[in-house]
Amino acid sequence: MSKTRTFEDVLDECLGRLLVENQTLEQCLQSFPQHSKELKPILETALAARKMSAIQPRAEFKERARQQFRSALQETGLQKSRTSVNWGWLWQRSWATAVTIVLVISLAGGGTVYAASGSMPDSLLYPVKLATEQVELALTFSELGKAEIHARLADKRITEIIYLAEADKPEKIALITEKMNTQLGKITALVSTPEMVSSAAVAPTLEQVAKTDEAPELKQTTIAAEAPTTTPAPTLTAPLPPQAAAAENASGQKSKEQPAPEIALSPSRAEETNKEGSSKDDKRTKLKTIVESQSNSNAARLRALLQTAPESAKPALQRALDLSEAEYKKAIEALK
């Protein structure tokens, strides 16, 4: 037995324990403490979905789940994403894995996930909503993709804060404000990683490289043209011995035949690199536009509510406004 197990194997085993063997969440997490942080939200979602959905592990159900999962991937674009992760394991694993992810992704038509998607912090379905969000993040592997999700989730947290302020629940406002603050901070952290820095800010374009390479040549040519043309006085020197003369001629010829090495990218590779950088920059620009729009819209919503909110909710609401403006500003600066 291998000493190290992949997260997929661990997830598959835990789902089987929960949904087939009826073990508890705590038992699974204790068995794999090194994966407990990643496992917990997914397993919580599986348990919540099982409570509200009668699932029987029949053969026809297993096959239908796999088909639904493939369709869900195509609809969400996950299958088309370029990533080193092998998506094959997701439907090649046991029926439990397929069922859980189908519940999270593809059963939004009137099921538990759909009902939970609009739930508020005082709803019994709110934990399912949060767990579903964590599963979505777990199934997104690029930093930019995760940043986009965190932007959307931060926007949801603002809506929840407004709901709680109108319901005069300042204690819950403080809790949701912390979640919002964390998610906005995640945007800044994710787009500030070395891999996510705009290619335009890191590397010069091919045209800039070409100009840089040409500059020394032009300078040398100019210097050569401006050099004085006075003829020096002839110098009398004794002829070299035949062997020394031959060695000198060979040395001079060798230096002339060895120009400075040139580094060049193949046209196809250069074009591919430019396209990848351009695509990443376009996505960053789009995300920046979204975050800026959310920042302005949410600030306006919170300020307007401050005029009509219950007095007991106003301090928590003001804090949410101050934190959101500060964190949105950081995220926008990081995306520039």
Short mmCIF file of C-alpha atoms in Angstrom, two decimals:
data_model
loop_
_atom_site.label_atom_id
_atom_site.label_comp_id
_atom_site.label_asym_id
_atom_site.label_seq_id
_atom_site.Cartn_x
_atom_site.Cartn_y
_atom_site.Cartn_z
CA MET A 1 0.00 0.00 0.00
CA SER A 2 1.33 3.41 -0.95
CA LYS A 3 2.45 5.58 1.93
CA THR A 4 1.00 8.67 0.27
CA ARG A 5 -2.54 8.92 -1.01
CA THR A 6 -3.96 11.49 -3.35
CA PHE A 7 -6.71 13.80 -2.21
CA GLU A 8 -9.04 12.21 -4.76
CA ASP A 9 -8.57 8.79 -3.14
CA VAL A 10 -9.17 10.20 0.32
CA LEU A 11 -12.28 12.08 -0.81
CA ASP A 12 -13.67 8.98 -2.49
CA GLU A 13 -13.15 6.88 0.64
CA CYS A 14 -14.73 9.46 2.93
CA LEU A 15 -17.77 9.86 0.69
CA GLY A 16 -18.20 6.11 0.72
CA ARG A 17 -17.96 6.04 4.50
CA LEU A 18 -20.53 8.80 4.89
CA LEU A 19 -23.06 7.78 2.26
CA VAL A 20 -22.71 4.00 2.35
CA GLU A 21 -21.32 3.02 5.75
CA ASN A 22 -23.08 5.87 7.61
CA GLN A 23 -19.94 6.94 9.47
CA THR A 24 -19.81 10.40 10.99
CA LEU A 25 -18.07 13.45 9.59
CA GLU A 26 -15.77 13.55 12.63
CA GLN A 27 -14.63 9.96 12.03
CA CYS A 28 -13.60 10.76 8.47
CA LEU A 29 -11.78 13.95 9.40
CA GLN A 30 -9.92 12.22 12.22
CA SER A 31 -8.73 9.54 9.80
CA PHE A 32 -7.23 12.14 7.44
CA PRO A 33 -6.22 15.19 9.52
CA GLN A 34 -3.86 16.43 6.80
CA HIS A 35 -6.83 16.86 4.43
CA SER A 36 -9.45 17.92 6.98
CA LYS A 37 -9.60 21.54 5.82
CA GLU A 38 -10.35 20.59 2.21
CA LEU A 39 -12.58 17.63 3.07
CA LYS A 40 -14.89 19.30 5.56
CA PRO A 41 -16.91 21.61 3.24
CA ILE A 42 -17.33 18.90 0.60
CA LEU A 43 -18.43 16.28 3.12
CA GLU A 44 -20.78 18.72 4.83
CA THR A 45 -22.42 19.37 1.47
CA ALA A 46 -22.79 15.65 0.86
CA LEU A 47 -24.45 15.15 4.25
CA ALA A 48 -26.79 18.11 3.81
CA ALA A 49 -27.81 16.94 0.35
CA ARG A 50 -28.40 13.38 1.55
CA LYS A 51 -30.76 14.56 4.27
CA MET A 52 -33.01 16.21 1.70
CA SER A 53 -32.60 13.80 -1.20
CA ALA A 54 -33.41 10.10 -1.06
CA ILE A 55 -30.57 8.53 -3.04
CA GLN A 56 -30.45 4.81 -3.74
CA PRO A 57 -27.21 3.40 -5.21
CA ARG A 58 -28.83 1.45 -8.05
CA ALA A 59 -26.82 0.66 -11.17
CA GLU A 60 -29.01 2.81 -13.42
CA PHE A 61 -28.67 5.72 -11.00
CA LYS A 62 -24.89 5.45 -11.02
CA GLU A 63 -24.78 5.62 -14.81
CA ARG A 64 -27.24 8.52 -14.91
CA ALA A 65 -25.10 10.39 -12.37
CA ARG A 66 -22.02 9.99 -14.53
CA GLN A 67 -23.89 11.26 -17.58
CA GLN A 68 -25.27 14.22 -15.65
CA PHE A 69 -21.80 15.04 -14.38
CA ARG A 70 -20.35 15.09 -17.90
CA SER A 71 -23.17 17.41 -18.99
CA ALA A 72 -22.62 19.64 -15.98
CA LEU A 73 -18.93 19.98 -16.79
CA GLN A 74 -19.69 20.97 -20.37
CA GLU A 75 -22.29 23.54 -19.29
CA THR A 76 -20.00 25.15 -16.72
CA GLY A 77 -16.96 25.12 -19.00
CA LEU A 78 -14.86 23.14 -16.52
CA GLN A 79 -14.16 20.38 -19.00
CA LYS A 80 -12.71 22.88 -21.46
CA SER A 81 -10.41 24.59 -19.00
CA ARG A 82 -6.69 24.11 -19.49
CA THR A 83 -5.32 22.55 -16.34
CA SER A 84 -2.86 19.88 -15.33
CA VAL A 85 -5.57 18.15 -13.30
CA ASN A 86 -6.92 14.96 -14.83
CA TRP A 87 -10.69 15.33 -14.80
CA GLY A 88 -11.06 11.65 -15.61
CA TRP A 89 -10.82 10.62 -11.97
CA LEU A 90 -14.01 12.54 -11.20
CA TRP A 91 -16.26 10.13 -13.07
CA GLN A 92 -14.04 7.07 -12.89
CA ARG A 93 -14.30 6.99 -9.10
CA SER A 94 -17.08 5.29 -7.17
CA TRP A 95 -20.71 6.31 -7.50
CA ALA A 96 -20.48 8.27 -4.24
CA THR A 97 -18.04 10.81 -5.68
CA ALA A 98 -20.07 11.27 -8.84
CA VAL A 99 -23.32 11.64 -6.91
CA THR A 100 -21.94 14.27 -4.55
CA ILE A 101 -20.54 16.49 -7.28
CA VAL A 102 -23.69 16.05 -9.37
CA LEU A 103 -25.71 17.21 -6.37
CA VAL A 104 -23.53 20.30 -6.09
CA ILE A 105 -23.25 21.20 -9.76
CA SER A 106 -26.06 19.73 -11.84
CA LEU A 107 -29.07 19.33 -9.56
CA ALA A 108 -29.81 23.04 -9.33
CA GLY A 109 -33.27 22.64 -10.89
CA GLY A 110 -35.49 22.66 -7.81
CA GLY A 111 -33.11 20.72 -5.54
CA THR A 112 -31.38 21.50 -2.30
CA VAL A 113 -28.55 23.49 -3.88
CA TYR A 114 -30.99 25.69 -5.77
CA ALA A 115 -33.05 26.29 -2.64
CA ALA A 116 -29.93 27.11 -0.63
CA SER A 117 -28.43 29.46 -3.23
CA GLY A 118 -30.69 32.33 -2.18
CA SER A 119 -30.76 31.55 1.53
CA MET A 120 -29.80 34.14 4.13
CA PRO A 121 -27.65 33.71 7.28
CA ASP A 122 -30.69 33.07 9.47
CA SER A 123 -31.90 30.22 7.23
CA LEU A 124 -31.42 26.51 7.92
CA LEU A 125 -30.12 26.11 4.37
CA TYR A 126 -27.38 28.74 4.75
CA PRO A 127 -24.69 26.16 5.74
CA VAL A 128 -25.49 24.28 2.52
CA LYS A 129 -25.00 27.52 0.59
CA LEU A 130 -21.59 28.13 2.18
CA ALA A 131 -20.50 24.52 1.68
CA THR A 132 -21.54 24.64 -1.98
CA GLU A 133 -19.42 27.76 -2.44
CA GLN A 134 -16.41 25.94 -0.98
CA VAL A 135 -16.95 23.02 -3.35
CA GLU A 136 -17.04 25.42 -6.30
CA LEU A 137 -13.72 26.89 -5.15
CA ALA A 138 -12.26 23.40 -4.71
CA LEU A 139 -13.20 22.55 -8.31
CA THR A 140 -11.56 25.73 -9.66
CA PHE A 141 -7.80 25.39 -10.12
CA SER A 142 -6.57 28.72 -11.52
CA GLU A 143 -5.82 31.73 -9.35
CA LEU A 144 -7.79 34.02 -11.64
CA GLY A 145 -10.77 31.67 -11.60
CA LYS A 146 -10.76 31.57 -7.81
CA ALA A 147 -10.46 35.38 -7.68
CA GLU A 148 -13.54 35.70 -9.90
CA ILE A 149 -15.50 33.42 -7.57
CA HIS A 150 -14.39 35.36 -4.48
CA ALA A 151 -15.55 38.60 -6.15
CA ARG A 152 -18.97 37.08 -6.74
CA LEU A 153 -19.15 35.71 -3.19
CA ALA A 154 -18.14 39.06 -1.68
CA ASP A 155 -21.00 40.61 -3.61
CA LYS A 156 -23.36 38.03 -2.07
CA ARG A 157 -22.07 38.83 1.39
CA ILE A 158 -22.99 42.50 0.86
CA THR A 159 -26.53 41.46 -0.04
CA GLU A 160 -26.67 39.38 3.13
CA ILE A 161 -25.39 42.29 5.22
CA ILE A 162 -28.15 44.51 3.82
CA TYR A 163 -30.74 41.85 4.63
CA LEU A 164 -29.47 41.52 8.20
CA ALA A 165 -29.38 45.29 8.70
CA GLU A 166 -33.00 45.59 7.61
CA ALA A 167 -33.85 42.74 10.01
CA ASP A 168 -31.96 44.53 12.80
CA LYS A 169 -29.47 41.73 13.50
CA PRO A 170 -26.17 43.53 14.19
CA GLU A 171 -24.44 40.46 15.66
CA LYS A 172 -24.89 38.51 12.45
CA ILE A 173 -23.83 41.56 10.42
CA ALA A 174 -20.44 41.43 12.15
CA LEU A 175 -20.00 37.75 11.28
CA ILE A 176 -20.90 38.19 7.62
CA THR A 177 -18.70 41.29 7.42
CA GLU A 178 -15.72 39.15 8.40
CA LYS A 179 -16.56 36.67 5.64
CA MET A 180 -16.84 39.52 3.14
CA ASN A 181 -13.53 40.97 4.30
CA THR A 182 -11.82 37.59 3.91
CA GLN A 183 -13.15 37.08 0.40
CA LEU A 184 -12.11 40.52 -0.79
CA GLY A 185 -8.68 39.92 0.70
CA LYS A 186 -8.49 36.65 -1.23
CA ILE A 187 -8.95 38.54 -4.49
CA THR A 188 -5.96 40.74 -3.71
CA ALA A 189 -3.82 37.77 -2.66
CA LEU A 190 -4.71 35.62 -5.68
CA VAL A 191 -4.07 38.28 -8.33
CA SER A 192 -0.81 39.35 -6.65
CA THR A 193 0.97 35.98 -7.03
CA PRO A 194 3.98 35.95 -9.41
CA GLU A 195 2.10 33.74 -11.88
CA MET A 196 -0.80 36.18 -12.03
CA VAL A 197 1.12 39.41 -12.53
CA SER A 198 0.29 40.92 -15.90
CA SER A 199 2.70 39.76 -18.58
CA ALA A 200 2.87 43.29 -19.91
CA ALA A 201 4.30 44.45 -16.59
CA VAL A 202 6.81 41.62 -16.29
CA ALA A 203 8.28 40.98 -19.71
CA PRO A 204 8.94 43.34 -22.65
CA THR A 205 7.19 42.73 -25.94
CA LEU A 206 9.03 41.21 -28.89
CA GLU A 207 9.19 44.64 -30.52
CA GLN A 208 10.82 46.08 -27.39
CA VAL A 209 13.34 43.24 -27.34
CA ALA A 210 14.17 43.87 -30.99
CA LYS A 211 14.69 47.58 -30.35
CA THR A 212 16.90 46.83 -27.36
CA ASP A 213 19.04 44.49 -29.44
CA GLU A 214 19.39 47.03 -32.24
CA ALA A 215 20.41 49.94 -30.01
CA PRO A 216 24.05 48.94 -29.41
CA GLU A 217 24.57 48.38 -33.16
CA LEU A 218 23.29 51.84 -34.00
CA LYS A 219 25.44 53.40 -31.31
CA GLN A 220 28.55 51.61 -32.50
CA THR A 221 27.84 52.65 -36.10
CA THR A 222 27.48 56.28 -35.06
CA ILE A 223 30.70 56.22 -33.10
CA ALA A 224 32.53 54.63 -35.99
CA ALA A 225 31.25 57.29 -38.37
CA GLU A 226 32.25 60.14 -36.09
CA ALA A 227 35.72 58.79 -35.28
CA PRO A 228 38.62 60.96 -36.55
CA THR A 229 40.08 59.88 -39.87
CA THR A 230 43.66 61.10 -39.36
CA THR A 231 46.22 58.65 -40.61
CA PRO A 232 48.78 57.67 -37.96
CA ALA A 233 52.45 57.81 -38.76
CA PRO A 234 53.83 54.53 -40.09
CA THR A 235 55.61 52.37 -37.56
CA LEU A 236 58.54 50.22 -38.52
CA THR A 237 58.40 46.74 -37.05
CA ALA A 238 60.51 43.68 -37.59
CA PRO A 239 58.82 40.87 -39.50
CA LEU A 240 57.51 38.00 -37.34
CA PRO A 241 58.93 34.52 -37.63
CA PRO A 242 56.88 32.26 -39.96
CA GLN A 243 55.28 30.24 -37.09
CA ALA A 244 54.30 33.35 -35.08
CA ALA A 245 52.86 35.02 -38.17
CA ALA A 246 50.78 31.94 -38.95
CA ALA A 247 49.46 31.82 -35.36
CA GLU A 248 48.52 35.51 -35.44
CA ASN A 249 46.70 35.12 -38.76
CA ALA A 250 44.78 32.11 -37.44
CA SER A 251 43.78 34.01 -34.28
CA GLY A 252 42.55 37.01 -36.23
CA GLN A 253 40.60 34.82 -38.63
CA LYS A 254 38.95 32.91 -35.72
CA SER A 255 37.81 36.12 -34.02
CA LYS A 256 36.25 37.33 -37.26
CA GLU A 257 34.41 34.04 -37.83
CA GLN A 258 32.76 33.97 -34.35
CA PRO A 259 30.12 36.73 -34.02
CA ALA A 260 28.24 37.27 -30.76
CA PRO A 261 25.58 34.57 -30.20
CA GLU A 262 21.98 35.57 -30.90
CA ILE A 263 18.95 34.32 -28.95
CA ALA A 264 15.73 34.12 -30.90
CA LEU A 265 12.30 32.61 -30.31
CA SER A 266 10.70 30.55 -33.02
CA PRO A 267 7.74 32.37 -34.64
CA SER A 268 5.24 29.77 -33.43
CA ARG A 269 6.51 29.86 -29.83
CA ALA A 270 6.60 33.65 -29.77
CA GLU A 271 3.05 33.83 -31.10
CA GLU A 272 1.83 31.30 -28.53
CA THR A 273 3.50 33.20 -25.69
CA ASN A 274 1.95 36.47 -26.83
CA LYS A 275 -1.52 34.90 -27.07
CA GLU A 276 -1.30 33.40 -23.57
CA GLY A 277 -0.17 36.68 -22.08
CA SER A 278 -2.85 38.61 -23.95
CA SER A 279 -5.58 36.22 -22.79
CA LYS A 280 -4.47 36.51 -19.16
CA ASP A 281 -4.35 40.30 -19.39
CA ASP A 282 -7.82 40.41 -20.96
CA LYS A 283 -9.24 38.33 -18.10
CA ARG A 284 -7.54 40.52 -15.50
CA THR A 285 -8.95 43.61 -17.17
CA LYS A 286 -12.43 42.10 -17.21
CA LEU A 287 -12.18 41.14 -13.53
CA LYS A 288 -10.94 44.63 -12.66
CA THR A 289 -13.99 46.12 -14.40
CA ILE A 290 -16.29 43.79 -12.46
CA VAL A 291 -14.66 44.55 -9.11
CA GLU A 292 -14.77 48.31 -9.76
CA SER A 293 -18.47 48.08 -10.64
CA GLN A 294 -19.21 46.03 -7.52
CA SER A 295 -17.24 48.44 -5.37
CA ASN A 296 -19.21 51.47 -6.55
CA SER A 297 -22.57 49.70 -6.47
CA ASN A 298 -22.14 48.14 -3.03
CA ALA A 299 -20.83 51.34 -1.47
CA ALA A 300 -23.90 53.16 -2.76
CA ARG A 301 -26.22 50.44 -1.42
CA LEU A 302 -24.65 50.49 2.04
CA ARG A 303 -24.63 54.30 2.25
CA ALA A 304 -28.28 54.46 1.26
CA LEU A 305 -29.20 51.88 3.88
CA LEU A 306 -27.38 53.82 6.59
CA GLN A 307 -30.05 56.50 6.25
CA THR A 308 -32.94 54.14 7.00
CA ALA A 309 -31.47 51.24 8.99
CA PRO A 310 -32.39 50.70 12.65
CA GLU A 311 -30.12 52.66 14.98
CA SER A 312 -28.83 49.48 16.63
CA ALA A 313 -27.65 48.15 13.25
CA LYS A 314 -25.93 51.33 12.05
CA PRO A 315 -22.52 50.84 13.78
CA ALA A 316 -22.12 47.33 12.31
CA LEU A 317 -23.32 48.60 8.94
CA GLN A 318 -20.84 51.48 8.98
CA ARG A 319 -18.02 49.07 9.76
CA ALA A 320 -19.07 46.87 6.85
CA LEU A 321 -19.01 49.92 4.56
CA ASP A 322 -15.56 51.04 5.76
CA LEU A 323 -14.02 47.58 5.43
CA SER A 324 -15.56 46.92 2.02
CA GLU A 325 -14.28 50.21 0.60
CA ALA A 326 -10.77 49.58 1.92
CA GLU A 327 -10.59 45.99 0.66
CA TYR A 328 -12.16 46.78 -2.71
CA LYS A 329 -9.55 49.52 -3.17
CA LYS A 330 -6.74 47.04 -2.47
CA ALA A 331 -8.16 44.52 -4.92
CA ILE A 332 -8.52 47.12 -7.68
CA GLU A 333 -4.94 48.33 -7.15
CA ALA A 334 -3.67 44.74 -7.30
CA LEU A 335 -5.49 44.20 -10.61
CA LYS A 336 -3.86 47.22 -12.30
#
